Short mmCIF file of C-alpha atoms in Angstrom, two decimals:
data_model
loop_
_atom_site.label_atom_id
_atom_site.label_comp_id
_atom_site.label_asym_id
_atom_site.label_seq_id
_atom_site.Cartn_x
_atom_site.Cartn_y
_atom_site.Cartn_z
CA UNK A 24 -67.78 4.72 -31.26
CA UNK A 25 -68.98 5.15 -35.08
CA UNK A 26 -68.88 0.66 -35.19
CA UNK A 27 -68.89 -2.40 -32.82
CA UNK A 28 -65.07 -2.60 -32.32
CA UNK A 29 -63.46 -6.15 -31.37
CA UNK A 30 -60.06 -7.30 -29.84
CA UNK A 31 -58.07 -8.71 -30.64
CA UNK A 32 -58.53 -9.73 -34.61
CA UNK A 33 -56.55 -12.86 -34.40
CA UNK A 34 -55.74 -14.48 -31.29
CA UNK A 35 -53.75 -18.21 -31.41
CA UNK A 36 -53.55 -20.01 -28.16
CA UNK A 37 -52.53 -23.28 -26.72
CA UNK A 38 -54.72 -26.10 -25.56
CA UNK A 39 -55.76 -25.51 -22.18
CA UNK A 40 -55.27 -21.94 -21.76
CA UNK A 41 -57.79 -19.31 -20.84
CA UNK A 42 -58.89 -16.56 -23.91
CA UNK A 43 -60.66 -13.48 -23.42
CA UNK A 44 -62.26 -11.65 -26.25
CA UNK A 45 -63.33 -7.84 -25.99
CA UNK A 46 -66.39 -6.15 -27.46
CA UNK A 47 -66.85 -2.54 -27.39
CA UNK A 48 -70.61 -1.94 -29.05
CA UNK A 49 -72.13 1.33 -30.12
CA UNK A 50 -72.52 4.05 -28.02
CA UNK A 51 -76.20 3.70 -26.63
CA UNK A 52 -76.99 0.01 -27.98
CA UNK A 53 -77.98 -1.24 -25.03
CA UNK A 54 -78.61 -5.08 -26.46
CA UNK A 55 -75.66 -6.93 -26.75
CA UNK A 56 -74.79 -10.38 -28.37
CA UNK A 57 -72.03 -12.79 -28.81
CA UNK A 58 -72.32 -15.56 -31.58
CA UNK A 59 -69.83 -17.83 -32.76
CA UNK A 60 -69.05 -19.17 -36.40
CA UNK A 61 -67.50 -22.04 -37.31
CA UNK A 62 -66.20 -22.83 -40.77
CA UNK A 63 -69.36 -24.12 -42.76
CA UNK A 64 -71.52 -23.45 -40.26
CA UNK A 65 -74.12 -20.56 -39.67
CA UNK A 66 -73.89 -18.30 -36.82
CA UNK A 67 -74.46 -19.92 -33.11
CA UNK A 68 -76.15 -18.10 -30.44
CA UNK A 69 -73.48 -17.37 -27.50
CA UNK A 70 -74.88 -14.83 -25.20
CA UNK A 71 -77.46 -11.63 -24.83
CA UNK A 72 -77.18 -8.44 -23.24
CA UNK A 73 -80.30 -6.21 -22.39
CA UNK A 74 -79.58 -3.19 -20.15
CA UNK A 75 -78.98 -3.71 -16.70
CA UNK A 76 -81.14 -7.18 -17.01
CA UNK A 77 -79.65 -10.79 -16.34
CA UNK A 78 -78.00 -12.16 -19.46
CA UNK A 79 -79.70 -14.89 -21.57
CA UNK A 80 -76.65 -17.48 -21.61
CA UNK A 81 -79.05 -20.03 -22.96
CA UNK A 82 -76.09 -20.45 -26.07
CA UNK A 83 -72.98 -20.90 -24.43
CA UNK A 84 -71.79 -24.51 -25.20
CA UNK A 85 -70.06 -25.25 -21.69
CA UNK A 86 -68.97 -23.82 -18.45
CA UNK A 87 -66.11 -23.20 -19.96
CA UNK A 88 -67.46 -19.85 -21.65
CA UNK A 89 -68.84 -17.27 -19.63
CA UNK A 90 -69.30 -13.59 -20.30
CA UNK A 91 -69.64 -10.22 -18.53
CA UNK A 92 -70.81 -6.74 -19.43
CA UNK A 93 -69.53 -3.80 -17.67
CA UNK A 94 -71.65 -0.58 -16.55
CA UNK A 95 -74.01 -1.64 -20.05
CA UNK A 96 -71.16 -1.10 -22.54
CA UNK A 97 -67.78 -3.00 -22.79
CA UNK A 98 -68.17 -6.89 -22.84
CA UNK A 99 -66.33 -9.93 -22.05
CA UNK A 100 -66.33 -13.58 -23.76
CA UNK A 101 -64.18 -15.62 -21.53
CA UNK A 102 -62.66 -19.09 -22.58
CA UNK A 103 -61.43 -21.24 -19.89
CA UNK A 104 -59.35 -24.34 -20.52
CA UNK A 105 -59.62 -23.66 -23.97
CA UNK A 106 -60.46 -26.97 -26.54
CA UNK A 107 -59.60 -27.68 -30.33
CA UNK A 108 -63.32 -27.49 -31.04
CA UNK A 109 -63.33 -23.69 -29.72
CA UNK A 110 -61.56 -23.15 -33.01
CA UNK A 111 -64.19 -20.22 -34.81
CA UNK A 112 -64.66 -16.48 -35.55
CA UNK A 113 -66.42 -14.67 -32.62
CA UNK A 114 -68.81 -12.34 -33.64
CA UNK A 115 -70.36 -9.70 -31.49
CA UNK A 116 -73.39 -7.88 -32.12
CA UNK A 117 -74.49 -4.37 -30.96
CA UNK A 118 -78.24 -3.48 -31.03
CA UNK A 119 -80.53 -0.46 -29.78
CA UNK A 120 -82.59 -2.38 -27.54
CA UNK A 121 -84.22 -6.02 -28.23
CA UNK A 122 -87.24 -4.93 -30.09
CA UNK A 123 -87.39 -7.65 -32.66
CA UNK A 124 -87.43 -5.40 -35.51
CA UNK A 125 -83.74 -3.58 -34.59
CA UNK A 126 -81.09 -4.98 -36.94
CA UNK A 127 -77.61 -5.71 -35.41
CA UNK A 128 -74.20 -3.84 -36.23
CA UNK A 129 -71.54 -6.57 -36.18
CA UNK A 130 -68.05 -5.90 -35.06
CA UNK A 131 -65.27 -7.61 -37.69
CA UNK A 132 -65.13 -10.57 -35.04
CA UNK A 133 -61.91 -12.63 -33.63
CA UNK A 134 -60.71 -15.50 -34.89
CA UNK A 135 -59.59 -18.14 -32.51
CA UNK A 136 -57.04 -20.97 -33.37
CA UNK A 137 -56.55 -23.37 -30.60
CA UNK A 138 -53.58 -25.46 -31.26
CA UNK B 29 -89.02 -22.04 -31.24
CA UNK B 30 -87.66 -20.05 -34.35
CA UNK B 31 -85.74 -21.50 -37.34
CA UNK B 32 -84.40 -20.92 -40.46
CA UNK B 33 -83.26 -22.70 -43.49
CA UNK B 34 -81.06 -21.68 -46.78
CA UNK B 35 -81.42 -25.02 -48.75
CA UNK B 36 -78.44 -23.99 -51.05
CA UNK B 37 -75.05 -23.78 -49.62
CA UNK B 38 -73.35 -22.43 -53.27
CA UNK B 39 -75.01 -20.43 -55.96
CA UNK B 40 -73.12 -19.61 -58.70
CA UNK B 41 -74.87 -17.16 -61.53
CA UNK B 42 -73.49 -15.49 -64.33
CA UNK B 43 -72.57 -11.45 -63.97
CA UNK B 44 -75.78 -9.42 -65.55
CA UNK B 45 -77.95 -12.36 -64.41
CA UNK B 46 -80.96 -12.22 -62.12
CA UNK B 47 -79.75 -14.02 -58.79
CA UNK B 48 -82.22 -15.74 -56.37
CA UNK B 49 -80.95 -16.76 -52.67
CA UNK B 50 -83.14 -18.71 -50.81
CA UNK B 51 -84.57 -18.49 -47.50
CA UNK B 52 -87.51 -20.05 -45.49
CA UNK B 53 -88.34 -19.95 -41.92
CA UNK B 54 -90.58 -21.43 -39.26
CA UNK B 55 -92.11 -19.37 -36.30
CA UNK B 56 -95.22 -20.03 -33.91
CA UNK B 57 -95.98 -16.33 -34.59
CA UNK B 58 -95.24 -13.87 -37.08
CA UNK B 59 -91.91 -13.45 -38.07
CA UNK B 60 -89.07 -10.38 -37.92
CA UNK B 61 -86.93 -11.15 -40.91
CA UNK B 62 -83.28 -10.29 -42.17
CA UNK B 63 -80.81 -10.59 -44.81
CA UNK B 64 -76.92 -9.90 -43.71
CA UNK B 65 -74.11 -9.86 -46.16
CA UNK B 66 -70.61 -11.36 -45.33
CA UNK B 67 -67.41 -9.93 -47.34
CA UNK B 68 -64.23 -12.00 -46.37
CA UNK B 69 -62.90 -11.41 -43.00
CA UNK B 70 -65.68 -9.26 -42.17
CA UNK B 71 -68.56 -9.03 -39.63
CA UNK B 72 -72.19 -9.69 -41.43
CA UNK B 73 -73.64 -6.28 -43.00
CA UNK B 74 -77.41 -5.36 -43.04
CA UNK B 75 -79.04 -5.52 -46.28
CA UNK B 76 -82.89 -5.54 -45.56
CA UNK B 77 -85.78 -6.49 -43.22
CA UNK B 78 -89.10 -7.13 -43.42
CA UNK B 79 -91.10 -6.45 -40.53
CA UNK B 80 -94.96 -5.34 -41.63
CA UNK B 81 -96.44 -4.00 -44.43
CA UNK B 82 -95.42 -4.38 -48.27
CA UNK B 83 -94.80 -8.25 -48.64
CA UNK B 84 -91.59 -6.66 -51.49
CA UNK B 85 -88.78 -5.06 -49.59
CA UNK B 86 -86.00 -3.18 -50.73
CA UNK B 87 -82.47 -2.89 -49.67
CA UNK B 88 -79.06 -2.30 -49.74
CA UNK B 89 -77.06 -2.15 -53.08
CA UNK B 90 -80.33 -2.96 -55.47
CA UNK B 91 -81.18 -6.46 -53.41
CA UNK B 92 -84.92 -6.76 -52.45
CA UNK B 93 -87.06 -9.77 -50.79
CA UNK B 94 -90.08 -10.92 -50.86
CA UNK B 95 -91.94 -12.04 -48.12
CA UNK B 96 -94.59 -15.04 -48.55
CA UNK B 97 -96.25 -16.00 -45.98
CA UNK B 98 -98.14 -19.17 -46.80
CA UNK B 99 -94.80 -20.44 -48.44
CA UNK B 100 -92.72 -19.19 -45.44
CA UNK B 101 -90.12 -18.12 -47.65
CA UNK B 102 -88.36 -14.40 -48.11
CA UNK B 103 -85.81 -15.39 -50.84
CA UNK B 104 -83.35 -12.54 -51.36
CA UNK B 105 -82.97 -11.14 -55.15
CA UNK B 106 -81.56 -8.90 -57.21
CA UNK B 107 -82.21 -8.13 -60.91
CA UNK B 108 -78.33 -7.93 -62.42
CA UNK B 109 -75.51 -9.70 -60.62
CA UNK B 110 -72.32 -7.93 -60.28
CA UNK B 111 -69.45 -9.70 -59.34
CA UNK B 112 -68.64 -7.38 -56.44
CA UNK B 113 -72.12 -9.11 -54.73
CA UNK B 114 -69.85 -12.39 -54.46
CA UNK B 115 -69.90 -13.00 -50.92
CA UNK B 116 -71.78 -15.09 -48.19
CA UNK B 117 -75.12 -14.29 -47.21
CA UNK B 118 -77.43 -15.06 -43.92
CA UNK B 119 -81.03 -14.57 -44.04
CA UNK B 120 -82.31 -14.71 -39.56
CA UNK B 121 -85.53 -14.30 -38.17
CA UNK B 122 -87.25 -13.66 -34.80
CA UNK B 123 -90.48 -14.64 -33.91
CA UNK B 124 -92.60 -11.38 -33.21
CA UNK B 125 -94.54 -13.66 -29.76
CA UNK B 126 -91.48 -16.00 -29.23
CA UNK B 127 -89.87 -15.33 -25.92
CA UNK B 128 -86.39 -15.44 -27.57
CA UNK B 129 -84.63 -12.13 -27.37
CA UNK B 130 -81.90 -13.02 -30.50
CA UNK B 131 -82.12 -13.38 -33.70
CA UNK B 132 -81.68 -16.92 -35.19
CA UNK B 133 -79.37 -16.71 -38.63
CA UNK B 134 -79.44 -19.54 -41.77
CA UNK B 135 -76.41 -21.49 -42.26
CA UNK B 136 -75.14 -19.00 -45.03
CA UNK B 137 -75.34 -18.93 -48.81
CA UNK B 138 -71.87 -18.74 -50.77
CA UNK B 139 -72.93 -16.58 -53.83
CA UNK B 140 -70.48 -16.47 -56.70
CA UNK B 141 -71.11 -13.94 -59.46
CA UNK B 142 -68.82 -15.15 -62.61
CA UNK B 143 -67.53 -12.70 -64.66
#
């Protein structure tokens, strides 16, 4: 697609429950990242993306988040048990590969709300 | 490890003024750097990088950086604020050696331009 596209916009859920988020990055970026952004705070390193290569999921706060990447486009960010202090905008990234001196495309993100 | 700082959460500046946004990082190597631009309910958009060469960069909608390396700064500027450049900005960086694959962003600058 022309721009890293995420689902839903908005999502509200109730303590407890499970949240997935969708990212759908650039045609042919094959680096992909998920960062999270809490009100006042700077962007927090989720999860990375390279190809066909193991994810880096040095970022994710808990084993409550995981993430998946299917056939090196479409990914995942999965919530389980979902707390208060998930409450941020999730951002993903799209990149073409993870030479350091690629800039990202950011999708618009989701906002979570867990109430 | 990587890191980056923006020591000013607000800056305020009149429209038609010169604007300064501060940055400064801290690598073991030599540093990939960025500057991202944040309109409300947005993802972050690119504005500039520095990666070699000319220490002055130039960028998106008349912002440039310079890069300093014995300060370990690459403040973000422009010459004449508008007040359409109200918005929050992220400087990141990514160690050129480091064995991180992501970039690492600042905790965000609120600029406000005042007509």
């Amino acid at each position: 697609g022309a721009g890293v596209s995420q689902s839903p916009s908005n999502k509200v859920t109730e303590k407890g429950k499970d949240v997935e988020l969708r990212c759908d990055p650039i045609s042919g970026h094959t680096a992909l990242y998920w960062y999270r952004q809490s009100l006042g705070q700077g962007l927090e390193f989720l999860i990375y993306f390279q190809g066909n290569s193991a994810p880096d999921k040095s970022g994710l706060p808990s084993d409550r988040f995981s993430a998946e990447r299917t056939g090196g486009s479409v990914s995942t960010l999965t919530i389980q048990r979902t707390q208060q202090e998930d409450s941020a905008v999730y951002l993903c990234a799209s990149s073409l590969g993870d030479r350091g001196n690629y800039g990202y495309t950011f999708g618009s993100g989701t906002r979570l709300t867990v109430v | 490890a990587q890191s980056v700082a923006q020591p000013e959460d607000q800056v305020n500046v009149a429209e038609g003024n010169p604007l300064t946004v501060k940055c400064t990082y801290s690598v073991s190597g030599n540093p990939y750097l960025f500057w991202y631009v944040q309109y409300p309910n947005r993802g972050l958009q690119f504005l500039l990088k520095y990666i070699t060469g000319d220490n002055l960069v130039k960028g998106s909608y008349g912002f440039e950086a310079e890069f300093n390396k014995s300060q370990t700064s690459f403040h973000l500027k422009k010459p004449s604020a508008l007040v359409s450049d109200s918005a929050l900005y992220f400087c990141a960086v990514r160690d050129w050696g480091g064995s991180a694959r992501q970039l690492t962003f600042g905790s965000g600058t609120q600029l406000t331009v005042l007509p």
